[in-house]
mmCIF file of C-alpha atoms in Angstrom:
data_model
loop_
_atom_site.group_PDB
_atom_site.id
_atom_site.type_symbol
_atom_site.label_atom_id
_atom_site.label_comp_id
_atom_site.label_asym_id
_atom_site.label_seq_id
_atom_site.Cartn_x
_atom_site.Cartn_y
_atom_site.Cartn_z
ATOM 1 C CA UNK A 8 -13.536 39.949 -15.402
ATOM 2 C CA UNK A 9 -16.164 38.809 -17.226
ATOM 3 C CA UNK A 10 -19.882 38.985 -15.562
ATOM 4 C CA UNK A 11 -19.570 34.935 -14.591
ATOM 5 C CA UNK A 12 -15.759 35.306 -14.146
ATOM 6 C CA UNK A 13 -13.961 34.630 -10.265
ATOM 7 C CA UNK A 14 -10.887 33.471 -8.735
ATOM 8 C CA UNK A 15 -10.739 30.174 -6.542
ATOM 9 C CA UNK A 16 -8.351 30.753 -2.973
ATOM 10 C CA UNK A 17 -7.872 29.594 0.292
ATOM 11 C CA UNK A 18 -8.602 32.284 2.733
ATOM 12 C CA UNK A 19 -7.777 32.187 6.626
ATOM 13 C CA UNK A 20 -10.523 32.052 8.413
ATOM 14 C CA UNK A 21 -11.903 34.095 12.173
ATOM 15 C CA UNK A 22 -10.252 31.583 14.272
ATOM 16 C CA UNK A 23 -7.047 30.840 11.012
ATOM 17 C CA UNK A 24 -8.383 27.852 9.776
ATOM 18 C CA UNK A 25 -8.168 27.510 5.742
ATOM 19 C CA UNK A 26 -10.987 27.451 3.796
ATOM 20 C CA UNK A 27 -11.950 27.559 0.190
ATOM 21 C CA UNK A 28 -13.177 30.751 -1.340
ATOM 22 C CA UNK A 29 -13.807 32.606 -4.181
ATOM 23 C CA UNK A 30 -12.733 35.440 -4.795
ATOM 24 C CA UNK A 31 -15.705 37.852 -7.407
ATOM 25 C CA UNK A 32 -13.479 41.234 -7.870
ATOM 26 C CA UNK A 33 -13.349 42.391 -4.031
ATOM 27 C CA UNK A 34 -15.344 40.560 -2.724
ATOM 28 C CA UNK A 35 -15.255 36.474 -0.880
ATOM 29 C CA UNK A 36 -17.443 34.728 -0.576
ATOM 30 C CA UNK A 37 -17.350 30.766 1.402
ATOM 31 C CA UNK A 38 -17.316 28.215 -0.889
ATOM 32 C CA UNK A 39 -19.201 26.064 1.357
ATOM 33 C CA UNK A 40 -21.908 29.393 1.686
ATOM 34 C CA UNK A 41 -21.744 29.388 -1.872
ATOM 35 C CA UNK A 42 -22.648 26.165 -3.046
ATOM 36 C CA UNK A 43 -25.548 26.481 0.191
ATOM 37 C CA UNK A 44 -26.820 29.630 -1.579
ATOM 38 C CA UNK A 45 -26.909 28.286 -4.853
ATOM 39 C CA UNK A 46 -29.938 26.393 -7.493
ATOM 40 C CA UNK A 47 -26.894 23.430 -6.966
ATOM 41 C CA UNK A 48 -28.864 19.946 -6.368
ATOM 42 C CA UNK A 49 -26.099 17.536 -6.853
ATOM 43 C CA UNK A 50 -22.685 19.234 -5.502
ATOM 44 C CA UNK A 51 -21.312 17.478 -1.902
ATOM 45 C CA UNK A 52 -22.738 19.915 0.868
ATOM 46 C CA UNK A 53 -19.172 20.159 2.656
ATOM 47 C CA UNK A 54 -16.572 22.089 0.476
ATOM 48 C CA UNK A 55 -14.374 23.438 2.744
ATOM 49 C CA UNK A 56 -10.881 22.785 0.974
ATOM 50 C CA UNK A 57 -9.981 23.806 -2.548
ATOM 51 C CA UNK A 58 -8.444 20.111 -3.058
ATOM 52 C CA UNK A 59 -12.358 18.769 -2.268
ATOM 53 C CA UNK A 60 -13.769 21.767 -4.990
ATOM 54 C CA UNK A 61 -11.071 20.014 -7.653
ATOM 55 C CA UNK A 62 -12.163 16.757 -6.534
ATOM 56 C CA UNK A 63 -15.526 17.352 -7.296
ATOM 57 C CA UNK A 64 -14.762 20.451 -10.429
ATOM 58 C CA UNK A 65 -17.473 18.977 -13.090
ATOM 59 C CA UNK A 66 -20.114 19.362 -10.166
ATOM 60 C CA UNK A 67 -18.952 23.122 -8.735
ATOM 61 C CA UNK A 68 -17.583 24.304 -12.453
ATOM 62 C CA UNK A 69 -20.580 25.244 -13.035
ATOM 63 C CA UNK A 70 -21.564 26.398 -10.141
ATOM 64 C CA UNK A 71 -19.438 28.836 -9.195
ATOM 65 C CA UNK A 72 -20.084 30.815 -11.684
ATOM 66 C CA UNK A 73 -23.160 30.656 -10.997
ATOM 67 C CA UNK A 74 -22.555 32.037 -7.253
ATOM 68 C CA UNK A 75 -20.129 34.441 -9.471
ATOM 69 C CA UNK A 76 -23.043 35.796 -11.075
ATOM 70 C CA UNK A 77 -25.424 36.451 -8.006
ATOM 71 C CA UNK A 78 -22.240 38.737 -5.787
ATOM 72 C CA UNK A 79 -22.240 41.003 -8.952
ATOM 73 C CA UNK A 80 -25.934 40.771 -8.581
ATOM 74 C CA UNK A 81 -26.103 41.515 -5.117
ATOM 75 C CA UNK A 82 -27.811 38.671 -4.111
ATOM 76 C CA UNK A 83 -25.716 36.895 -1.928
ATOM 77 C CA UNK A 84 -23.827 40.472 -0.483
ATOM 78 C CA UNK A 85 -24.741 39.702 3.089
ATOM 79 C CA UNK A 86 -22.961 36.421 2.592
ATOM 80 C CA UNK A 87 -19.694 38.338 1.392
ATOM 81 C CA UNK A 88 -16.038 40.033 3.123
ATOM 82 C CA UNK A 89 -14.057 42.183 1.502
ATOM 83 C CA UNK A 90 -10.697 41.181 -0.620
ATOM 84 C CA UNK A 91 -9.158 43.100 2.003
ATOM 85 C CA UNK A 92 -10.157 41.292 5.517
ATOM 86 C CA UNK A 93 -9.205 38.194 4.337
ATOM 87 C CA UNK A 94 -5.572 36.386 4.366
ATOM 88 C CA UNK A 95 -4.708 34.407 1.303
ATOM 89 C CA UNK A 96 -2.917 31.100 1.523
ATOM 90 C CA UNK A 97 -1.605 29.147 -0.556
ATOM 91 C CA UNK A 98 -4.853 28.471 -2.875
ATOM 92 C CA UNK A 99 -3.975 24.421 -2.715
ATOM 93 C CA UNK A 100 -2.770 23.316 0.604
ATOM 94 C CA UNK A 101 -1.381 20.578 -0.586
ATOM 95 C CA UNK A 102 -1.043 19.820 -4.028
ATOM 96 C CA UNK A 103 -1.153 15.834 -4.637
ATOM 97 C CA UNK A 104 2.302 16.120 -6.927
ATOM 98 C CA UNK A 105 3.132 19.371 -7.911
ATOM 99 C CA UNK A 106 5.825 18.473 -11.306
ATOM 100 C CA UNK A 107 8.482 21.136 -12.397
ATOM 101 C CA UNK A 108 9.381 21.738 -16.000
ATOM 102 C CA UNK A 109 13.233 21.580 -16.393
ATOM 103 C CA UNK A 110 14.876 23.979 -19.748
ATOM 104 C CA UNK A 111 11.147 24.845 -20.867
ATOM 105 C CA UNK A 112 11.859 28.026 -22.885
ATOM 106 C CA UNK A 113 13.438 29.353 -25.651
ATOM 107 C CA UNK A 114 14.435 32.747 -24.623
ATOM 108 C CA UNK A 115 16.138 30.484 -21.303
ATOM 109 C CA UNK A 116 17.576 27.735 -22.682
ATOM 110 C CA UNK A 117 19.138 30.277 -25.351
ATOM 111 C CA UNK A 118 20.177 32.508 -22.703
ATOM 112 C CA UNK A 119 21.875 29.583 -20.005
ATOM 113 C CA UNK A 120 24.162 28.317 -23.419
ATOM 114 C CA UNK A 121 25.309 31.498 -23.789
ATOM 115 C CA UNK A 122 26.216 32.625 -20.156
ATOM 116 C CA UNK A 123 27.853 28.133 -20.582
ATOM 117 C CA UNK A 124 29.722 29.030 -23.385
ATOM 118 C CA UNK A 125 27.544 26.250 -25.373
ATOM 119 C CA UNK A 126 26.514 26.157 -28.305
ATOM 120 C CA UNK A 127 22.966 26.476 -29.024
ATOM 121 C CA UNK A 128 20.766 23.839 -28.410
ATOM 122 C CA UNK A 129 18.478 22.341 -30.980
ATOM 123 C CA UNK A 130 14.695 22.287 -30.911
ATOM 124 C CA UNK A 131 13.597 18.583 -28.425
ATOM 125 C CA UNK A 132 10.846 17.776 -31.326
ATOM 126 C CA UNK A 133 13.474 18.070 -33.692
ATOM 127 C CA UNK A 134 15.661 14.923 -31.632
ATOM 128 C CA UNK A 135 12.324 13.395 -31.146
ATOM 129 C CA UNK A 136 12.892 14.383 -27.823
ATOM 130 C CA UNK A 137 9.740 14.821 -24.753
ATOM 131 C CA UNK A 138 8.773 16.936 -22.308
ATOM 132 C CA UNK A 139 11.525 16.689 -18.523
ATOM 133 C CA UNK A 140 10.012 17.576 -15.432
ATOM 134 C CA UNK A 141 11.269 16.311 -11.723
ATOM 135 C CA UNK A 142 9.224 16.047 -8.921
ATOM 136 C CA UNK A 143 9.197 19.017 -5.949
ATOM 137 C CA UNK A 144 7.968 18.122 -2.750
ATOM 138 C CA UNK A 145 4.385 19.639 -1.847
ATOM 139 C CA UNK A 146 3.648 20.201 2.118
ATOM 140 C CA UNK A 147 7.595 21.015 2.872
ATOM 141 C CA UNK A 148 7.878 23.379 0.177
ATOM 142 C CA UNK A 149 4.341 25.288 -1.229
ATOM 143 C CA UNK A 150 4.505 28.611 0.578
ATOM 144 C CA UNK A 151 1.119 31.395 -0.026
ATOM 145 C CA UNK A 152 1.706 34.596 -1.208
ATOM 146 C CA UNK A 153 2.726 37.837 0.240
ATOM 147 C CA UNK A 154 4.492 35.022 2.840
ATOM 148 C CA UNK A 155 8.227 36.206 4.558
ATOM 149 C CA UNK A 156 10.416 33.016 2.920
ATOM 150 C CA UNK A 157 13.762 31.858 5.208
ATOM 151 C CA UNK A 158 16.605 31.334 2.529
ATOM 152 C CA UNK A 159 18.367 27.666 3.117
ATOM 153 C CA UNK A 160 21.225 28.690 5.721
ATOM 154 C CA UNK A 161 23.514 25.716 3.324
ATOM 155 C CA UNK A 162 23.352 27.802 0.186
ATOM 156 C CA UNK A 163 24.275 31.339 -0.811
ATOM 157 C CA UNK A 164 23.010 31.635 -4.478
ATOM 158 C CA UNK A 165 19.184 31.215 -4.216
ATOM 159 C CA UNK A 166 17.574 31.449 -7.842
ATOM 160 C CA UNK A 167 14.067 32.367 -8.673
ATOM 161 C CA UNK A 168 11.713 31.421 -11.013
ATOM 162 C CA UNK A 169 8.776 32.855 -12.518
ATOM 163 C CA UNK A 170 6.128 30.019 -13.683
ATOM 164 C CA UNK A 171 2.466 29.551 -14.979
ATOM 165 C CA UNK A 172 1.495 26.551 -13.055
ATOM 166 C CA UNK A 173 -1.123 23.996 -13.806
ATOM 167 C CA UNK A 174 -3.615 22.799 -11.585
ATOM 168 C CA UNK A 175 -5.448 19.298 -12.208
ATOM 169 C CA UNK A 176 -8.989 19.363 -12.393
ATOM 170 C CA UNK A 177 -9.760 16.124 -14.172
ATOM 171 C CA UNK A 178 -7.716 12.555 -13.066
ATOM 172 C CA UNK A 179 -6.108 11.854 -17.029
ATOM 173 C CA UNK A 180 -4.271 8.679 -18.188
ATOM 174 C CA UNK A 181 -2.876 8.300 -21.530
ATOM 175 C CA UNK A 182 -4.411 11.494 -22.869
ATOM 176 C CA UNK A 183 -3.836 13.461 -26.229
ATOM 177 C CA UNK A 184 -2.459 16.855 -26.715
ATOM 178 C CA UNK A 185 -5.826 17.529 -28.475
ATOM 179 C CA UNK A 186 -7.961 16.937 -24.971
ATOM 180 C CA UNK A 187 -5.467 17.123 -22.151
ATOM 181 C CA UNK A 188 -6.733 21.019 -22.169
ATOM 182 C CA UNK A 189 -9.816 19.523 -21.450
ATOM 183 C CA UNK A 190 -7.982 18.238 -17.388
ATOM 184 C CA UNK A 191 -6.589 21.317 -16.367
ATOM 185 C CA UNK A 192 -9.292 23.240 -14.227
ATOM 186 C CA UNK A 193 -7.116 26.605 -13.874
ATOM 187 C CA UNK A 194 -4.215 28.491 -14.191
ATOM 188 C CA UNK A 195 -1.787 29.687 -10.884
ATOM 189 C CA UNK A 196 1.995 30.996 -10.334
ATOM 190 C CA UNK A 197 4.684 29.350 -8.785
ATOM 191 C CA UNK A 198 8.400 30.433 -7.753
ATOM 192 C CA UNK A 199 10.196 27.442 -8.624
ATOM 193 C CA UNK A 200 13.383 28.503 -6.282
ATOM 194 C CA UNK A 201 16.388 26.983 -6.284
ATOM 195 C CA UNK A 202 20.066 26.512 -4.702
ATOM 196 C CA UNK A 203 21.664 26.546 -8.014
ATOM 197 C CA UNK A 204 25.349 26.079 -5.590
ATOM 198 C CA UNK A 205 23.734 22.335 -4.511
ATOM 199 C CA UNK A 206 22.615 20.745 -8.098
ATOM 200 C CA UNK A 207 25.998 18.654 -7.693
ATOM 201 C CA UNK A 208 27.366 16.873 -4.572
ATOM 202 C CA UNK A 209 30.625 17.379 -4.062
ATOM 203 C CA UNK A 210 33.329 14.292 -4.890
ATOM 204 C CA UNK A 211 31.219 12.320 -6.806
ATOM 205 C CA UNK A 212 32.735 11.834 -10.182
ATOM 206 C CA UNK A 213 31.034 13.776 -13.607
ATOM 207 C CA UNK A 214 29.605 10.831 -15.312
ATOM 208 C CA UNK A 215 28.774 8.921 -12.261
ATOM 209 C CA UNK A 216 24.563 8.866 -12.353
ATOM 210 C CA UNK A 217 24.394 9.435 -8.976
ATOM 211 C CA UNK A 218 25.557 13.244 -8.925
ATOM 212 C CA UNK A 219 22.547 15.157 -8.406
ATOM 213 C CA UNK A 220 21.516 16.547 -5.388
ATOM 214 C CA UNK A 221 17.720 17.643 -6.611
ATOM 215 C CA UNK A 222 16.925 17.259 -2.711
ATOM 216 C CA UNK A 223 19.191 19.588 -1.624
ATOM 217 C CA UNK A 224 18.369 22.342 -4.947
ATOM 218 C CA UNK A 225 14.623 21.836 -5.514
ATOM 219 C CA UNK A 226 12.736 20.609 -2.461
ATOM 220 C CA UNK A 227 13.997 22.850 0.679
ATOM 221 C CA UNK A 228 11.831 24.630 3.211
ATOM 222 C CA UNK A 229 9.454 27.220 0.944
ATOM 223 C CA UNK A 230 11.181 26.846 -2.160
ATOM 224 C CA UNK A 231 7.383 26.307 -3.354
ATOM 225 C CA UNK A 232 5.701 29.991 -3.625
ATOM 226 C CA UNK A 233 2.275 29.535 -4.836
ATOM 227 C CA UNK A 234 -0.803 32.164 -5.837
ATOM 228 C CA UNK A 235 -2.424 34.168 -5.594
ATOM 229 C CA UNK A 236 -5.510 31.756 -6.873
ATOM 230 C CA UNK A 237 -6.410 29.862 -9.086
ATOM 231 C CA UNK A 238 -7.626 31.637 -12.268
ATOM 232 C CA UNK A 239 -10.532 29.307 -14.207
ATOM 233 C CA UNK A 240 -8.919 27.938 -17.491
ATOM 234 C CA UNK A 241 -12.187 29.020 -19.620
ATOM 235 C CA UNK A 242 -11.195 32.708 -18.001
ATOM 236 C CA UNK A 243 -8.233 32.471 -20.612
ATOM 237 C CA UNK A 244 -7.980 33.136 -24.259
ATOM 238 C CA UNK A 245 -4.166 31.705 -24.829
ATOM 239 C CA UNK A 246 -2.737 29.817 -22.041
ATOM 240 C CA UNK A 247 0.095 29.475 -25.236
ATOM 241 C CA UNK A 248 0.444 33.341 -25.176
ATOM 242 C CA UNK A 249 0.564 34.570 -21.476
ATOM 243 C CA UNK A 250 2.478 37.765 -20.451
ATOM 244 C CA UNK A 251 4.978 35.799 -17.514
ATOM 245 C CA UNK A 252 7.149 39.098 -15.292
ATOM 246 C CA UNK A 253 9.634 39.246 -12.137
ATOM 247 C CA UNK A 254 10.345 41.897 -10.355
ATOM 248 C CA UNK A 255 12.713 41.463 -7.463
ATOM 249 C CA UNK A 256 12.943 44.594 -5.686
ATOM 250 C CA UNK A 257 10.803 46.397 -8.264
ATOM 251 C CA UNK A 258 14.177 45.743 -10.888
ATOM 252 C CA UNK A 259 12.169 43.994 -13.660
ATOM 253 C CA UNK A 260 14.344 40.920 -14.305
ATOM 254 C CA UNK A 261 12.340 38.320 -16.012
ATOM 255 C CA UNK A 262 9.558 39.650 -18.865
ATOM 256 C CA UNK A 263 8.731 37.255 -21.196
ATOM 257 C CA UNK A 264 5.883 34.658 -22.582
ATOM 258 C CA UNK A 265 4.113 31.399 -22.914
ATOM 259 C CA UNK A 266 4.460 32.116 -26.581
ATOM 260 C CA UNK A 267 8.101 30.916 -26.225
ATOM 261 C CA UNK A 268 7.356 27.669 -23.877
ATOM 262 C CA UNK A 269 9.472 24.346 -25.620
ATOM 263 C CA UNK A 270 6.816 22.424 -25.523
ATOM 264 C CA UNK A 271 2.935 23.393 -24.684
ATOM 265 C CA UNK A 272 0.766 23.064 -21.308
ATOM 266 C CA UNK A 273 -0.615 20.273 -23.541
ATOM 267 C CA UNK A 274 2.201 18.299 -24.680
ATOM 268 C CA UNK A 275 3.289 18.588 -20.923
ATOM 269 C CA UNK A 276 -0.060 17.083 -19.373
ATOM 270 C CA UNK A 277 -0.162 14.268 -22.564
ATOM 271 C CA UNK A 278 3.579 13.025 -21.573
ATOM 272 C CA UNK A 279 3.250 13.061 -17.991
ATOM 273 C CA UNK A 280 0.143 11.093 -18.484
ATOM 274 C CA UNK A 281 1.800 8.243 -20.101
ATOM 275 C CA UNK A 282 3.389 8.182 -16.738
ATOM 276 C CA UNK A 283 1.522 8.020 -14.673
ATOM 277 C CA UNK A 284 -1.899 8.913 -13.697
ATOM 278 C CA UNK A 285 -2.722 13.109 -12.727
ATOM 279 C CA UNK A 286 -4.961 13.762 -10.374
ATOM 280 C CA UNK A 287 -7.265 16.753 -9.268
ATOM 281 C CA UNK A 288 -4.912 18.781 -7.193
ATOM 282 C CA UNK A 289 -1.707 18.304 -9.405
ATOM 283 C CA UNK A 290 0.384 20.513 -10.136
ATOM 284 C CA UNK A 291 1.951 21.049 -13.322
ATOM 285 C CA UNK A 292 4.936 24.692 -13.188
ATOM 286 C CA UNK A 293 5.511 24.921 -16.808
ATOM 287 C CA UNK A 294 9.066 26.078 -16.993
ATOM 288 C CA UNK A 295 10.930 29.814 -16.421
ATOM 289 C CA UNK A 296 11.913 32.335 -19.461
ATOM 290 C CA UNK A 297 14.981 34.183 -19.295
ATOM 291 C CA UNK A 298 15.991 36.327 -16.514
ATOM 292 C CA UNK A 299 17.055 33.865 -14.108
ATOM 293 C CA UNK A 300 19.498 35.556 -10.793
ATOM 294 C CA UNK A 301 22.070 32.420 -12.452
ATOM 295 C CA UNK A 302 22.783 33.932 -15.966
ATOM 296 C CA UNK A 303 24.512 37.365 -14.508
ATOM 297 C CA UNK A 304 25.648 35.417 -11.350
ATOM 298 C CA UNK A 305 22.962 37.879 -8.990
ATOM 299 C CA UNK A 306 21.000 35.642 -6.068
ATOM 300 C CA UNK A 307 18.158 36.180 -3.308
ATOM 301 C CA UNK A 308 19.332 38.041 -0.206
ATOM 302 C CA UNK A 309 17.326 38.455 2.538
ATOM 303 C CA UNK A 310 15.598 41.699 2.228
ATOM 304 C CA UNK A 311 14.491 40.875 -1.033
ATOM 305 C CA UNK A 312 10.873 41.630 -2.132
ATOM 306 C CA UNK A 313 10.139 39.448 -5.557
ATOM 307 C CA UNK A 314 6.922 40.163 -7.449
ATOM 308 C CA UNK A 315 5.798 37.872 -10.103
ATOM 309 C CA UNK A 316 2.870 38.672 -12.393
ATOM 310 C CA UNK A 317 1.200 36.496 -14.987
ATOM 311 C CA UNK A 318 -1.662 38.305 -17.623
ATOM 312 C CA UNK A 319 -5.093 37.286 -16.446
ATOM 313 C CA UNK A 320 -4.189 35.246 -13.671
ATOM 314 C CA UNK A 321 -2.814 37.428 -10.752
ATOM 315 C CA UNK A 322 0.192 38.798 -9.155
ATOM 316 C CA UNK A 323 2.144 36.772 -6.470
ATOM 317 C CA UNK A 324 4.592 38.648 -3.819
ATOM 318 C CA UNK A 325 7.320 37.370 -1.107
ATOM 319 C CA UNK A 326 9.585 38.235 0.684
ATOM 320 C CA UNK A 327 12.170 36.819 2.445
ATOM 321 C CA UNK A 328 14.876 36.486 5.425
ATOM 322 C CA UNK A 329 17.542 34.521 6.488
#
C-alpha cells in the first residue's frame, strides 16, 4: 500500500455491533475515532457505518487518506487494534441497491456458447445493445467474509461467480461514460451465487414472458458474499485491467481479467444512470468470467471453501454447508 492508502471496512466491536473501520496495513482504527483525531472541521461527528461514510464521501475521502498517513507515522498507534483481532463483516450493511451485470465477460460468453452448442455471440456493441443488469436483494443476500453460507434446500446446482463490484460514492443521474467513474468510491469483491436449476419455471411455456424465476435463481439467503472491504478507486491504477481468480477447495476455477469485460465499468454506470439515480452505497457487480461450474457440470457442495482474489482489492473467502 502507498503512504496514504487504506481499506474501508465494517467490523464487529467488543459488543458485536457493526462499526465503520479503516484498515491500514495490519491495523484497524474506528472511523469515528479517526475523524475526531484528524484536522477535519467540516465532517459529520458520527460516522458509525460505512454507508454514512459513503453518503459524505467528498468530505470524508481526504480525511481518511490523512488518517492512514498518521497511522503509519505512529501518531495514532494507541487508537488502533491489530487486524487479526477483529471480525470483519460485509463492508456495507447493507447496500441500497445491488445491480448485477449479466453475460458481460467475453471469455464467459464464449464458454457458455460452447457448452450449449450455440454459435459464437456477436459483440453487443456491434448490435447497438446496452448493458444488461438484474437486481439482487440486499439484506437477505449479503454475507460477509469468512462466513459459512447455507446452500438453499431447493437447489442442487448452486454455482459460483467471482465478480469485481463498484461501490457508488456520489449520487449520479444521466452521467456520461467519460464522467461515470468519478461517482465511484471504490471496488470490492462479490460472489454472485446462482441456483442454476431454478432459472426457468416448470410448466410455463418457453415463449412466455413469465417463464423466468429470478428470485429463486439469484436472491436466496446468503447468495451475495461481499467483501472483505472497499478499496478506494484512486488506489486502482487501471480498473479495466485487474486480474480476478476463484478457487474451490484450492482448485483454480476462474482466472481472467477485467480487460475481458464486454461493457466497461464506466459504460455500466452510465447506462444504469439513464434508468434511475444511483446513490451512495449502491453496488454494481460487473460480471463474471469463464470458469463457472455450470459449464463443467460441477456445483457447490457442503464443505466446499471458495476463495476469490482480485488484484489490488483483496481476497474474499467463504465456506458452504447444507
